[in-house]
Tab-separated table of C-alpha atoms and ligand atoms in Angstrom:
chain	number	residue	atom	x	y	z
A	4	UNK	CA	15.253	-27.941	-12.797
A	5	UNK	CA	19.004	-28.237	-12.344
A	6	UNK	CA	20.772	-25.657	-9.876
A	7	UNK	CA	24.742	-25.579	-9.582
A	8	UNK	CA	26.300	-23.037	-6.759
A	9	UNK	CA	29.923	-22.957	-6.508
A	10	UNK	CA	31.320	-21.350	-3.868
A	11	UNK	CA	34.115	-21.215	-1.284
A	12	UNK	CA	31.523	-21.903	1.581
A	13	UNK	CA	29.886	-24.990	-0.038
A	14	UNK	CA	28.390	-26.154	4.129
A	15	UNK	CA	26.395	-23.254	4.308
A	16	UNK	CA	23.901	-24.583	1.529
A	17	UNK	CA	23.233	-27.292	4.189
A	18	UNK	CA	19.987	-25.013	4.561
A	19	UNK	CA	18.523	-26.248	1.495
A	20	UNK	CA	18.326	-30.073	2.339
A	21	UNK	CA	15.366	-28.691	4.687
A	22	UNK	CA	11.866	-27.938	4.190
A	23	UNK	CA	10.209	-27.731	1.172
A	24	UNK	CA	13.200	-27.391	-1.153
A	25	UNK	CA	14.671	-30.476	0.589
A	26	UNK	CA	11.380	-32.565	0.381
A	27	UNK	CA	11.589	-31.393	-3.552
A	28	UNK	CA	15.684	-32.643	-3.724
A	29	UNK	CA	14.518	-35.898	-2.279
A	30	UNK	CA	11.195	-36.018	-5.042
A	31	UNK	CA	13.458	-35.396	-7.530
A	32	UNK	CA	11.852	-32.095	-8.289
A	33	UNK	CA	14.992	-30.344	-8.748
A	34	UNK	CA	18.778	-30.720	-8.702
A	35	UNK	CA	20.536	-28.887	-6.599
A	36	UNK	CA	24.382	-29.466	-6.891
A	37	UNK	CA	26.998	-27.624	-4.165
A	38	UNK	CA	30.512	-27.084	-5.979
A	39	UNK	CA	33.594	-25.620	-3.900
A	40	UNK	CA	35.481	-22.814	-5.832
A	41	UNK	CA	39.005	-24.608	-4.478
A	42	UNK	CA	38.519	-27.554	-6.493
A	43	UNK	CA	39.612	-25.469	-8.898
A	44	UNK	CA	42.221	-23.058	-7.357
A	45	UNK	CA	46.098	-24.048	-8.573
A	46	UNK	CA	49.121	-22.927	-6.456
A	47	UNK	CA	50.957	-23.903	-3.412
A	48	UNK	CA	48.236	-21.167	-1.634
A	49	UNK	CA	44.932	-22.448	-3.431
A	50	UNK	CA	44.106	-19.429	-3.652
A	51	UNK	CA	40.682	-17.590	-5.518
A	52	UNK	CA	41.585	-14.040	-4.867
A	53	UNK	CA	43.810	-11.147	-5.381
A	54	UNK	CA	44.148	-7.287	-4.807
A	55	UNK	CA	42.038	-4.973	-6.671
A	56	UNK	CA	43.960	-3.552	-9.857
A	57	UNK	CA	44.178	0.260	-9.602
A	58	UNK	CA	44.288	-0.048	-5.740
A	59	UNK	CA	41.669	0.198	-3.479
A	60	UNK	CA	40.311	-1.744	-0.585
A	61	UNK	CA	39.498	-5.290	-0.080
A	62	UNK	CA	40.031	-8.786	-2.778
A	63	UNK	CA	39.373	-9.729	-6.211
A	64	UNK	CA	38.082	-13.039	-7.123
A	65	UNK	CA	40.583	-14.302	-9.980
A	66	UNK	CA	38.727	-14.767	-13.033
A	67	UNK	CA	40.939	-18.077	-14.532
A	68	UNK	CA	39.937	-20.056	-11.501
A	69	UNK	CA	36.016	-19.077	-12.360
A	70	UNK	CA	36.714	-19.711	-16.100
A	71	UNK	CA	37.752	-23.055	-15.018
A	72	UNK	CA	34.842	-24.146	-12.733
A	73	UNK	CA	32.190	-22.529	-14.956
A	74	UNK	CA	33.649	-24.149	-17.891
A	75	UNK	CA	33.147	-27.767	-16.365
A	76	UNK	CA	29.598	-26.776	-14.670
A	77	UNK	CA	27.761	-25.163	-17.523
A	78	UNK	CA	25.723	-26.601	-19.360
A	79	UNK	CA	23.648	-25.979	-22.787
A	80	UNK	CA	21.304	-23.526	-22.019
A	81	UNK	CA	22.421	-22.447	-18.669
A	82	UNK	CA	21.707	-19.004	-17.261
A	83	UNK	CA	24.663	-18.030	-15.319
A	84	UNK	CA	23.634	-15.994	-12.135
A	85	UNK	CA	26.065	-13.523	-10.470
A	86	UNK	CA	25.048	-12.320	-6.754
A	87	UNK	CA	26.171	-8.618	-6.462
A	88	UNK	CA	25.185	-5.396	-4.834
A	89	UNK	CA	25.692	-3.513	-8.067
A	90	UNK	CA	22.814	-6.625	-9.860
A	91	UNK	CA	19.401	-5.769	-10.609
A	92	UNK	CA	17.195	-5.911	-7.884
A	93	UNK	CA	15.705	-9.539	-7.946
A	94	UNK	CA	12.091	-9.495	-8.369
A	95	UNK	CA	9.461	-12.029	-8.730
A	96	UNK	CA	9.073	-11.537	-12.595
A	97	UNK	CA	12.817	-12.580	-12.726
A	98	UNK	CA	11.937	-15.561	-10.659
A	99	UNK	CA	9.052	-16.809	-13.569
A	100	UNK	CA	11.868	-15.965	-15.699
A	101	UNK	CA	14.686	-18.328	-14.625
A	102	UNK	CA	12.304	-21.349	-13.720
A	103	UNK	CA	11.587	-21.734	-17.963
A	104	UNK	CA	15.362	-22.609	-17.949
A	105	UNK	CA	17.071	-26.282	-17.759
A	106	UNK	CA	20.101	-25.018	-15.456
A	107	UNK	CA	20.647	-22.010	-13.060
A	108	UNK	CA	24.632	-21.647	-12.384
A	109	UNK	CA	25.079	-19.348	-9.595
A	110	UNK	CA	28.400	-17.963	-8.853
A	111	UNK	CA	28.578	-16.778	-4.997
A	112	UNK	CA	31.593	-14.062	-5.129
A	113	UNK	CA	33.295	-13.511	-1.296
A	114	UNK	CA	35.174	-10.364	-1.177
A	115	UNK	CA	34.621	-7.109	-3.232
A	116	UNK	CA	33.491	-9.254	-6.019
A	117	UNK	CA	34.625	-11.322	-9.489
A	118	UNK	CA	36.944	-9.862	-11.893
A	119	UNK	CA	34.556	-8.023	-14.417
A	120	UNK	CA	36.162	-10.265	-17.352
A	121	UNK	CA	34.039	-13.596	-15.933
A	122	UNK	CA	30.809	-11.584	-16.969
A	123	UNK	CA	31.986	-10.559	-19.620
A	124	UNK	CA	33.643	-13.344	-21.102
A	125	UNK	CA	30.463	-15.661	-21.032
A	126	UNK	CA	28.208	-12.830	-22.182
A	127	UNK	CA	30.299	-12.747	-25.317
A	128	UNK	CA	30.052	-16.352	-25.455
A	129	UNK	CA	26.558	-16.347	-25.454
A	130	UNK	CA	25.795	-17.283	-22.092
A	131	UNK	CA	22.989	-15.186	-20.475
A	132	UNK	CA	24.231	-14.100	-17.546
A	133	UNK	CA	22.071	-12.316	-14.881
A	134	UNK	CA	24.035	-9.920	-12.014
A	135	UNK	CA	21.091	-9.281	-9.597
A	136	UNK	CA	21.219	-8.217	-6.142
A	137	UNK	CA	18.972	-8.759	-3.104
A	138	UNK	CA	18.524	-5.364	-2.377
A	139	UNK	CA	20.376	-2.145	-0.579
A	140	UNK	CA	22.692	-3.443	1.416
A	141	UNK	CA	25.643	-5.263	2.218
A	142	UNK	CA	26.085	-8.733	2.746
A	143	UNK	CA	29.528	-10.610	3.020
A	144	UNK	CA	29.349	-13.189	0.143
A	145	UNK	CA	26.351	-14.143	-2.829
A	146	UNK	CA	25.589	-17.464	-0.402
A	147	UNK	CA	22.879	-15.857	1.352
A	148	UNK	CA	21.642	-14.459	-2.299
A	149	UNK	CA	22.149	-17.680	-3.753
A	150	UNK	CA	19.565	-19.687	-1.550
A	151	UNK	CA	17.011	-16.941	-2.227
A	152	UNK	CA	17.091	-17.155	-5.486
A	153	UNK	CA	17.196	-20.867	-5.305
A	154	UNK	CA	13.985	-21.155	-2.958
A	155	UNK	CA	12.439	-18.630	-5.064
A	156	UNK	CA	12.757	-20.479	-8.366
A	157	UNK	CA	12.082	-23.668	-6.938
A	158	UNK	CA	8.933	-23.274	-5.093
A	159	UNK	CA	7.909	-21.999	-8.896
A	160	UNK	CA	8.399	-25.707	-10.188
A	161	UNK	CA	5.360	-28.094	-11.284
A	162	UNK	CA	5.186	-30.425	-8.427
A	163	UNK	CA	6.640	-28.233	-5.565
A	164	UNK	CA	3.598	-26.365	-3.827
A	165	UNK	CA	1.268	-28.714	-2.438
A	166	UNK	CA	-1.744	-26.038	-3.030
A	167	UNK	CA	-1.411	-24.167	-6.582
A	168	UNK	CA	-3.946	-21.494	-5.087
A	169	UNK	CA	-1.042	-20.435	-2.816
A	170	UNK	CA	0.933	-19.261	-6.049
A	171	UNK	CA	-1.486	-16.976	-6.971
A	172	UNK	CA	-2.431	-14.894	-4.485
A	173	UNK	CA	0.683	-14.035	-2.781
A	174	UNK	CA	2.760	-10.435	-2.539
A	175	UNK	CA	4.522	-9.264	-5.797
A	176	UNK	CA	1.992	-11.566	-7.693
A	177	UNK	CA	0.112	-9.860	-10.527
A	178	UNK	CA	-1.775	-7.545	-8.677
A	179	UNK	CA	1.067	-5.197	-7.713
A	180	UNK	CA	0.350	-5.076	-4.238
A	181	UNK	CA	1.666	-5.728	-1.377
A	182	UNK	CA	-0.461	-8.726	1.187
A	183	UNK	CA	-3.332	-7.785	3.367
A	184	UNK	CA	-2.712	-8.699	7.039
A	185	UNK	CA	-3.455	-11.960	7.693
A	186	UNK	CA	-5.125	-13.798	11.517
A	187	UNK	CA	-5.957	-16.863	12.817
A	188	UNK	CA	-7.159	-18.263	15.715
A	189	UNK	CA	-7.846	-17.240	19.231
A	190	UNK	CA	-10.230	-14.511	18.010
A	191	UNK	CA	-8.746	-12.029	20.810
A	192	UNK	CA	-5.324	-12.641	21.877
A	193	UNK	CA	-3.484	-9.879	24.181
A	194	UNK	CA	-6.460	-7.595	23.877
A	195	UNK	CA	-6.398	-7.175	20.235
A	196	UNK	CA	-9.341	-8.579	18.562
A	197	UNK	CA	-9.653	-9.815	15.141
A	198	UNK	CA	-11.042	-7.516	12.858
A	199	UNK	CA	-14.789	-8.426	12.617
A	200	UNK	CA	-15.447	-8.336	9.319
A	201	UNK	CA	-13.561	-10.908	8.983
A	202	UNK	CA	-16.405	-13.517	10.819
A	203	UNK	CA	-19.115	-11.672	8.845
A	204	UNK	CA	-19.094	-14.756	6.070
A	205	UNK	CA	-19.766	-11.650	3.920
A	206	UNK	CA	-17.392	-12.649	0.513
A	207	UNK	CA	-17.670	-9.661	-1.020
A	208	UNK	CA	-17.145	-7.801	1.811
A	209	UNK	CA	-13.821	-9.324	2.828
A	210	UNK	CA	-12.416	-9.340	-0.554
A	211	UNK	CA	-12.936	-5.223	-0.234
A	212	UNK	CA	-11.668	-4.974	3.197
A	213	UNK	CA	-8.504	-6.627	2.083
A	214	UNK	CA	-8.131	-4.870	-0.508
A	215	UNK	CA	-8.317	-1.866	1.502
A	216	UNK	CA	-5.637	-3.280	3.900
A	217	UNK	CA	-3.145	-4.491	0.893
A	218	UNK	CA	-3.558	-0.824	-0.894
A	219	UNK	CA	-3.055	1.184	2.291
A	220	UNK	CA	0.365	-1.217	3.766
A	221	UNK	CA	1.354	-0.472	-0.035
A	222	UNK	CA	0.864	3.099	0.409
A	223	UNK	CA	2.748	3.310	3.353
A	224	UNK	CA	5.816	1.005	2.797
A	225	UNK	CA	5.995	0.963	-1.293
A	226	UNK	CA	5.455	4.089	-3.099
A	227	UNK	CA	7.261	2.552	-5.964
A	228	UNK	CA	4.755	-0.144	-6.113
A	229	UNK	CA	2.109	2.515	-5.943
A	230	UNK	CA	3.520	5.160	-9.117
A	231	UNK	CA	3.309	1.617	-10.921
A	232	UNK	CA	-0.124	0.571	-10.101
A	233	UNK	CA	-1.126	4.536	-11.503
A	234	UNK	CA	1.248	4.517	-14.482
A	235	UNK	CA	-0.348	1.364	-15.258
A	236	UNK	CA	-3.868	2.457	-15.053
A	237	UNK	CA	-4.329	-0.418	-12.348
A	238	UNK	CA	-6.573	1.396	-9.805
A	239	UNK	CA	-9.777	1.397	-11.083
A	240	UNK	CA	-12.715	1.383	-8.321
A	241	UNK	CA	-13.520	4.304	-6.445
A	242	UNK	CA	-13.251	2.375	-2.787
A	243	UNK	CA	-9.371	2.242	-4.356
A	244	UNK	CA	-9.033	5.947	-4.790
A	245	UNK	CA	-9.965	6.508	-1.332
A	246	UNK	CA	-8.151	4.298	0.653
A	247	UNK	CA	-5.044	5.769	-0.983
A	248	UNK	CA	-6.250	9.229	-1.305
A	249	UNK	CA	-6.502	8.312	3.112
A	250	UNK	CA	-2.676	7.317	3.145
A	251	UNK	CA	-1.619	10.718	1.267
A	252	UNK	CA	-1.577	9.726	-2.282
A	253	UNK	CA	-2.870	11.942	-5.086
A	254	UNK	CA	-3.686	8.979	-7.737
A	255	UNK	CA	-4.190	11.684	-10.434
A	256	UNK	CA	-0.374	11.786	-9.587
A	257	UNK	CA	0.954	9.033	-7.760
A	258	UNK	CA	2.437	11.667	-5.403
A	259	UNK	CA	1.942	12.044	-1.973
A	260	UNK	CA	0.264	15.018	-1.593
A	261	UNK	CA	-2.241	14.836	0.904
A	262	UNK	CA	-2.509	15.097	4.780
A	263	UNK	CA	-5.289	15.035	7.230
A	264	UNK	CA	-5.313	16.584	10.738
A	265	UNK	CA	-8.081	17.969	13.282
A	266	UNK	CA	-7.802	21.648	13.097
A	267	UNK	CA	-6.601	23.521	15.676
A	268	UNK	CA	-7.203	27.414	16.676
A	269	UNK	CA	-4.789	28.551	13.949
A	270	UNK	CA	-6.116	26.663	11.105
A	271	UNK	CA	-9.534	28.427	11.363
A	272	UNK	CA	-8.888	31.525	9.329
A	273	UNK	CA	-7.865	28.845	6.340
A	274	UNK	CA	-11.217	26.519	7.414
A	275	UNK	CA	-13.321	29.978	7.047
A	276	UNK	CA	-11.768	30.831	3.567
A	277	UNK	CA	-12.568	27.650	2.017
A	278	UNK	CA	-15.936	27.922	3.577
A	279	UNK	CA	-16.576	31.307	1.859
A	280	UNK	CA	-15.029	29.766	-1.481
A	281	UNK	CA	-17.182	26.498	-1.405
A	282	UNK	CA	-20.479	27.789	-0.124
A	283	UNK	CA	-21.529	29.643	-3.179
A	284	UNK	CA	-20.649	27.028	-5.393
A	285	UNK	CA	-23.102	24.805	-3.206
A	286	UNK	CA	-26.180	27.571	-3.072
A	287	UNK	CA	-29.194	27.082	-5.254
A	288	UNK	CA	-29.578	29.383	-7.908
A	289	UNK	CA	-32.445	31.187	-6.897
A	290	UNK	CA	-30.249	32.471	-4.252
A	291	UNK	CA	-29.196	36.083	-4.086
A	292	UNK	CA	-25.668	37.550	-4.222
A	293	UNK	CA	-26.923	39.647	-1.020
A	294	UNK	CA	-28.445	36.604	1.060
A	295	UNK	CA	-24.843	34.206	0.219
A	296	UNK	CA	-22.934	37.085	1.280
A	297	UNK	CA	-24.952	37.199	4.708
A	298	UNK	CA	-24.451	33.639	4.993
A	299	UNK	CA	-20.642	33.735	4.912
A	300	UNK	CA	-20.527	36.959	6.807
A	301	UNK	CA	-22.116	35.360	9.972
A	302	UNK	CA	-21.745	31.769	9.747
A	303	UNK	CA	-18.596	30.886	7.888
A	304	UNK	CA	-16.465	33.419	9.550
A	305	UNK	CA	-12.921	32.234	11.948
A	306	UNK	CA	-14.962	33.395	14.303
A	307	UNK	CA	-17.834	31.544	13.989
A	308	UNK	CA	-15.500	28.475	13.862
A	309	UNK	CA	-13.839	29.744	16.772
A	310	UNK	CA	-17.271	29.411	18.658
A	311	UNK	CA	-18.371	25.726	17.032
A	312	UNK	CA	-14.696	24.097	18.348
A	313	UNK	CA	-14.786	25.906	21.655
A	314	UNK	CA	-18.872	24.459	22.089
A	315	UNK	CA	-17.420	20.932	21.313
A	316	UNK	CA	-17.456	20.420	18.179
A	317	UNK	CA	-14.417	19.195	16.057
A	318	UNK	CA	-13.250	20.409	12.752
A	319	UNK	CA	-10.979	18.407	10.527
A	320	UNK	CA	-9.189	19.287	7.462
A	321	UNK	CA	-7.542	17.954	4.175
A	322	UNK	CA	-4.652	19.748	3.222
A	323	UNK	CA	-2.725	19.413	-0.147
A	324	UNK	CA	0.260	20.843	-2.666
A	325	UNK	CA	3.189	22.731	-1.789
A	326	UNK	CA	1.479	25.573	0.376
A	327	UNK	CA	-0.222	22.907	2.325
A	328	UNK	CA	-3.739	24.492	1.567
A	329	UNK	CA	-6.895	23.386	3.154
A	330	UNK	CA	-9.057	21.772	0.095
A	331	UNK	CA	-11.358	19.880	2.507
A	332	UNK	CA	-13.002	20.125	5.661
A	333	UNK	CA	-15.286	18.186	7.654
A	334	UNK	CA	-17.391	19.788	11.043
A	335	UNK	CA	-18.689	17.309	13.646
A	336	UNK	CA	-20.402	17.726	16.447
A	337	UNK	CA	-21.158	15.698	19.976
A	338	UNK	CA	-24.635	15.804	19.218
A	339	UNK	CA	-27.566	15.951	16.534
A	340	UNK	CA	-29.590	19.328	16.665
A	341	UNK	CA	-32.966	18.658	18.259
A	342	UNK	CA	-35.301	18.189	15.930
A	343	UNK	CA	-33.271	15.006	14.710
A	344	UNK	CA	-31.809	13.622	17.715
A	345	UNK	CA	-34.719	11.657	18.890
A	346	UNK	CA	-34.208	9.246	15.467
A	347	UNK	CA	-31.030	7.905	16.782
A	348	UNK	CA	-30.278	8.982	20.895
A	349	UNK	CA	-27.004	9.390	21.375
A	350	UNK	CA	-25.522	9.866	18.249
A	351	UNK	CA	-23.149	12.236	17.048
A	352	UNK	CA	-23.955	14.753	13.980
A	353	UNK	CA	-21.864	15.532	10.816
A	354	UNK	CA	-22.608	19.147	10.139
A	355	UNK	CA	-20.465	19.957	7.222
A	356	UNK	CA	-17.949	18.303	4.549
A	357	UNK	CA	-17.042	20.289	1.914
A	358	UNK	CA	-14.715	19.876	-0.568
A	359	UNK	CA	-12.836	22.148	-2.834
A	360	UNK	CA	-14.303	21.103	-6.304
A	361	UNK	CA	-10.714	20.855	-7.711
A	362	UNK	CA	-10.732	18.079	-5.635
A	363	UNK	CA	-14.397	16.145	-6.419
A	364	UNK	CA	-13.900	12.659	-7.404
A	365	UNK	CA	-10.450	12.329	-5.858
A	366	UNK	CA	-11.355	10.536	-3.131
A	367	UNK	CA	-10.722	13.408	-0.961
A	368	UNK	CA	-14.267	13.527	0.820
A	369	UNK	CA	-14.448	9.820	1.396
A	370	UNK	CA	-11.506	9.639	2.675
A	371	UNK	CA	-12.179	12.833	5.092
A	372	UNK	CA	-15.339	11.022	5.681
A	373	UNK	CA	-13.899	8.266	7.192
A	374	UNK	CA	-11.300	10.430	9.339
A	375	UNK	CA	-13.756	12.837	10.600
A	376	UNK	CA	-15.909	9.987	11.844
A	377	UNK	CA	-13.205	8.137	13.212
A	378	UNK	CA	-12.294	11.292	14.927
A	379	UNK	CA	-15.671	11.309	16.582
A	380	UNK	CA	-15.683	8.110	17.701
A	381	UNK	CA	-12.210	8.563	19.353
A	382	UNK	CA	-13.354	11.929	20.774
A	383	UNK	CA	-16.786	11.257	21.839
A	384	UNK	CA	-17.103	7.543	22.145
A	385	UNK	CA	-20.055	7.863	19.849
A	386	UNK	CA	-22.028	4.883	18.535
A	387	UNK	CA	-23.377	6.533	16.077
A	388	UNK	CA	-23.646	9.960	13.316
A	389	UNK	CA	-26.609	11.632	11.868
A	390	UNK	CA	-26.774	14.106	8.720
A	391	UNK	CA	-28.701	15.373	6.892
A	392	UNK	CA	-28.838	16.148	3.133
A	393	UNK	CA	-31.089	18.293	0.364
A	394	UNK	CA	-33.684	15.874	-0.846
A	395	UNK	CA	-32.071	16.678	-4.353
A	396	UNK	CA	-28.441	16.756	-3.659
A	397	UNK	CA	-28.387	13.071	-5.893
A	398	UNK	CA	-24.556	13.444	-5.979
A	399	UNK	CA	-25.007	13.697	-1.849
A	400	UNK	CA	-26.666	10.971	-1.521
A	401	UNK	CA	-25.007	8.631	-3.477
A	402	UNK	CA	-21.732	9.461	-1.394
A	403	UNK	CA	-23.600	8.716	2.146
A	404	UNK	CA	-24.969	5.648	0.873
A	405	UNK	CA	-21.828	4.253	-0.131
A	406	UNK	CA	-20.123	5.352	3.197
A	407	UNK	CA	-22.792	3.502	4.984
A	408	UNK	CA	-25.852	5.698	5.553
A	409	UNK	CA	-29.021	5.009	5.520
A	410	UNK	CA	-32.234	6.916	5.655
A	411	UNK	CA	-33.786	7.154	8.701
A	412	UNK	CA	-36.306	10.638	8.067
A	413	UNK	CA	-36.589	14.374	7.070
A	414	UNK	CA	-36.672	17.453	8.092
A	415	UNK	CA	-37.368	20.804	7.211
A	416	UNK	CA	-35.905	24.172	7.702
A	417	UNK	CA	-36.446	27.441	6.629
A	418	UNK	CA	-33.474	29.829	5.085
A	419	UNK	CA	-35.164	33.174	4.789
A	420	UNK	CA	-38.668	33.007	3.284
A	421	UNK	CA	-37.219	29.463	1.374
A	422	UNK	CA	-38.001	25.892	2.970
A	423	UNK	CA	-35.182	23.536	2.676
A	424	UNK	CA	-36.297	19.827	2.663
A	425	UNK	CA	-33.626	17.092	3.718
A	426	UNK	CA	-33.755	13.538	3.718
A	427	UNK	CA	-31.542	12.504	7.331
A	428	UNK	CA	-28.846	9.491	7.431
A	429	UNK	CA	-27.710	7.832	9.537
A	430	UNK	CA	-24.747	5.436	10.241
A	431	UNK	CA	-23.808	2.511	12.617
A	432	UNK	CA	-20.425	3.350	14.217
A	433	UNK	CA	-20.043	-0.112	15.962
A	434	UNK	CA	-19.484	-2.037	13.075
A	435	UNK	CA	-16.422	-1.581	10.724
A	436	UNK	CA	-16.335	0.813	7.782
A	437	UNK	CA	-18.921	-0.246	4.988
A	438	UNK	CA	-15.663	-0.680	2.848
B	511	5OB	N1	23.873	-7.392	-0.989
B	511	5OB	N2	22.504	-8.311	-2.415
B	511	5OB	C1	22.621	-7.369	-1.497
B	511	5OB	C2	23.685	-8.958	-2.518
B	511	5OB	C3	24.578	-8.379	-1.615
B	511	5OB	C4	25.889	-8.822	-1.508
B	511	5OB	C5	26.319	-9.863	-2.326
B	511	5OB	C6	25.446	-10.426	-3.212
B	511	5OB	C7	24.128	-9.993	-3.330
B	511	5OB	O1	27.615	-10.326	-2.289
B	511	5OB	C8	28.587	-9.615	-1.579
């Protein structure tokens, strides 16, 4: 690979006799030749520039002291690469691009740029020329954009990475995503422990807490990156849709729609009415119009809520769309009703997480899942959560299993003249997420 930069700062590319591009120079690898732009300036002044035609602020860079360096550097084949602010955003795919050619000519403008007519004039001539930018914001000159692009391409040339693994699994590879977080050693360092999962020499494991980690930084810093992944059909597995669905993101969508919160005093009248909505929807059908009705009446009222939050226990909510409305809510409590507690002392209880059905299979309730219990460890300290589910529910207890319950008994309980038979979880809350 053959790189020519001609500039008026030709020192600064100094940089690229170092480190792994200068270790490829000295191989033989690639080329990299340093022009200066004055070799090729006429005049008493030397000089490259002029004021801007029509006015305005700031120099030109003359376009017949251009022609006459690009016309000696090119060569057959040559892709002629313009730093600007007003280029394409470089990307890695552009990168792949340029390595395939024989010579990269990059022309570093100072100033407010090159005369348009350089551009134009070796576009006609059927030079491919390539105007990209590093991204928004201003830098003085293309030097700084040149070496970027010319580390970029080069570390992409047979022979340059030592370990081809390293090419692969890198940010703004295939995959769309952004890196996990990466740690080596000591193990704890300033009080902050590596994450243990990490040590577990589970494979599968780590791949999926990574994962987690790459899609949620992604969420958070590159929601362009994320509408791409969706348009693309690119998120696929269920643990996907709820990281994201955690960080906000609709993936039906690709908006972000979604926010979680612990409810306070003044959410409960919206908690109460999505209780009345979902509860029906949840009965058995054997069960009366009268006997729901009673139900919601005295259980599922704000004031009922009122009196769960003010004996400890914490309610938190999903809200979503425009009016913010509460589609999901999860109540937790200190500790596990009586008849359970003794199967694991100590531990906190999950009461309630109900979803609007809208919302089943967004990820909404996994992702609640895991704020709710976070929540309760935060709150309580606990080391632990109990629940319990119908024996029946299948759809129940596939969800609990995948968050990380596991059985651990039954119980019983009697609704009216009906007994209710539930199979009881429970869930580890000193070892990371399942996921
Ligand atoms: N700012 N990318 C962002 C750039 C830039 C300025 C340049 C060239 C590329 O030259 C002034």
């Amino acid at each position: 690979m053959r790189f020519d930069i001609i500039s008026t700062f030709p020192e600064f590319f100094a940089a690229l006799d170092l480190s792994l591009v200068g270790k490829a120079q000295k191989a033989g690898v690639v080329d990299i030749r340093v022009h200066n732009l004055r070799d090729w300036a006429e005049g008493k002044h030397l000089a490259v520039d002029d004021t801007p035609t029509g006015g305005g602020a700031g120099m030109v860079m003359r376009p017949d002291v251009w022609g006459r360096a690009l016309d000696t550097v090119l060569e057959e084949g040559a892709v002629l690469a313009i730093p600007t602010p007003s280029g394409k955003p470089l990307t890695q795919r552009d990168l792949e691009a340029l390595v395939q050619v024989p010579q990269i000519v990059v022309a570093c403008g100072r100033y407010e740029g090159i005369d348009a007519r350089v551009a134009e004039h070796y576009g006609a001539e059927g030079i491919r020329v390539f105007e990209y930018s590093l991204g928004d914001y201003v830098l003085n000159g293309g030097e700084v954009a040149a070496v970027a692009l010319v580390e970029g391409v080069s570390r992409l040339v047979d022979g340059m990475v030592g370990n081809p693994e390293s090419l692969v699994e890198e940010s703004h590879s295939v995959e769309g995503l952004l890196e996990y977080p990466v740690y080596t050693q000591p193990r704890e360092w300033r009080g902050i422990e590596t994450p243990a999962v990490l040590f577990s020499g589970d494979h599968a494991r780590i791949r999926r807490w990574r994962r987690d980690r790459a899609l949620a930084r992604t969420a958070d810093r590159r929601p362009d990156m994320i509408n791409a992944l969706v348009e693309g059909g690119k998120i696929l597995e269920r643990a996907d849709v709820e990281v994201l669905t955690s960080r906000g993101v609709d993936v039906r969508t690709g908006r972000w729609d979604y926010s979680f919160s612990v409810a306070e005093e003044s959410d409960l009248s919206e908690v109460a009415a999505l209780a009345a909505r979902t509860f029906p929807l949840a009965c058995p059908p054997t069960a009366t119009e009268t006997e729901i009705r009673e139900h919601i009446d005295t259980h599922l009222t704000e004031n009922a809520f009122r009196e769960l939050t003010r004996g400890g226990a914490s309610i938190t909510t999903v809200r979503s769309g425009p009016e913010l409305v509460v589609v999901a809510y999860a109540l937790c409590e200190p500790n596990a009703p009586d008849d359970i507690a003794s199967l694991s002392p100590g531990a906190c209880y999950v009461s309630k997480i109900y979803t609007d059905p809208e919302f089943h299979g967004s990820g909404v309730s996994g992702a609640l899942m895991e704020f709710a219990l976070a929540d309760a460890v935060s709150r309580w300290g606990s080391t632990a959560v109990l629940l319990g589910t119908n024996q029946s529910n299948r759809r129940a207890i596939r969800f609990y299993r995948r968050h990380g319950f596991k059985k651990c008994g039954r119980r019983t309980f009697e609704v009216g003249k009906r007994i209710h038979r539930d199979f009881v979880y429970v869930r580890d809350l000193t070892v990371d997420p399942p996921r």
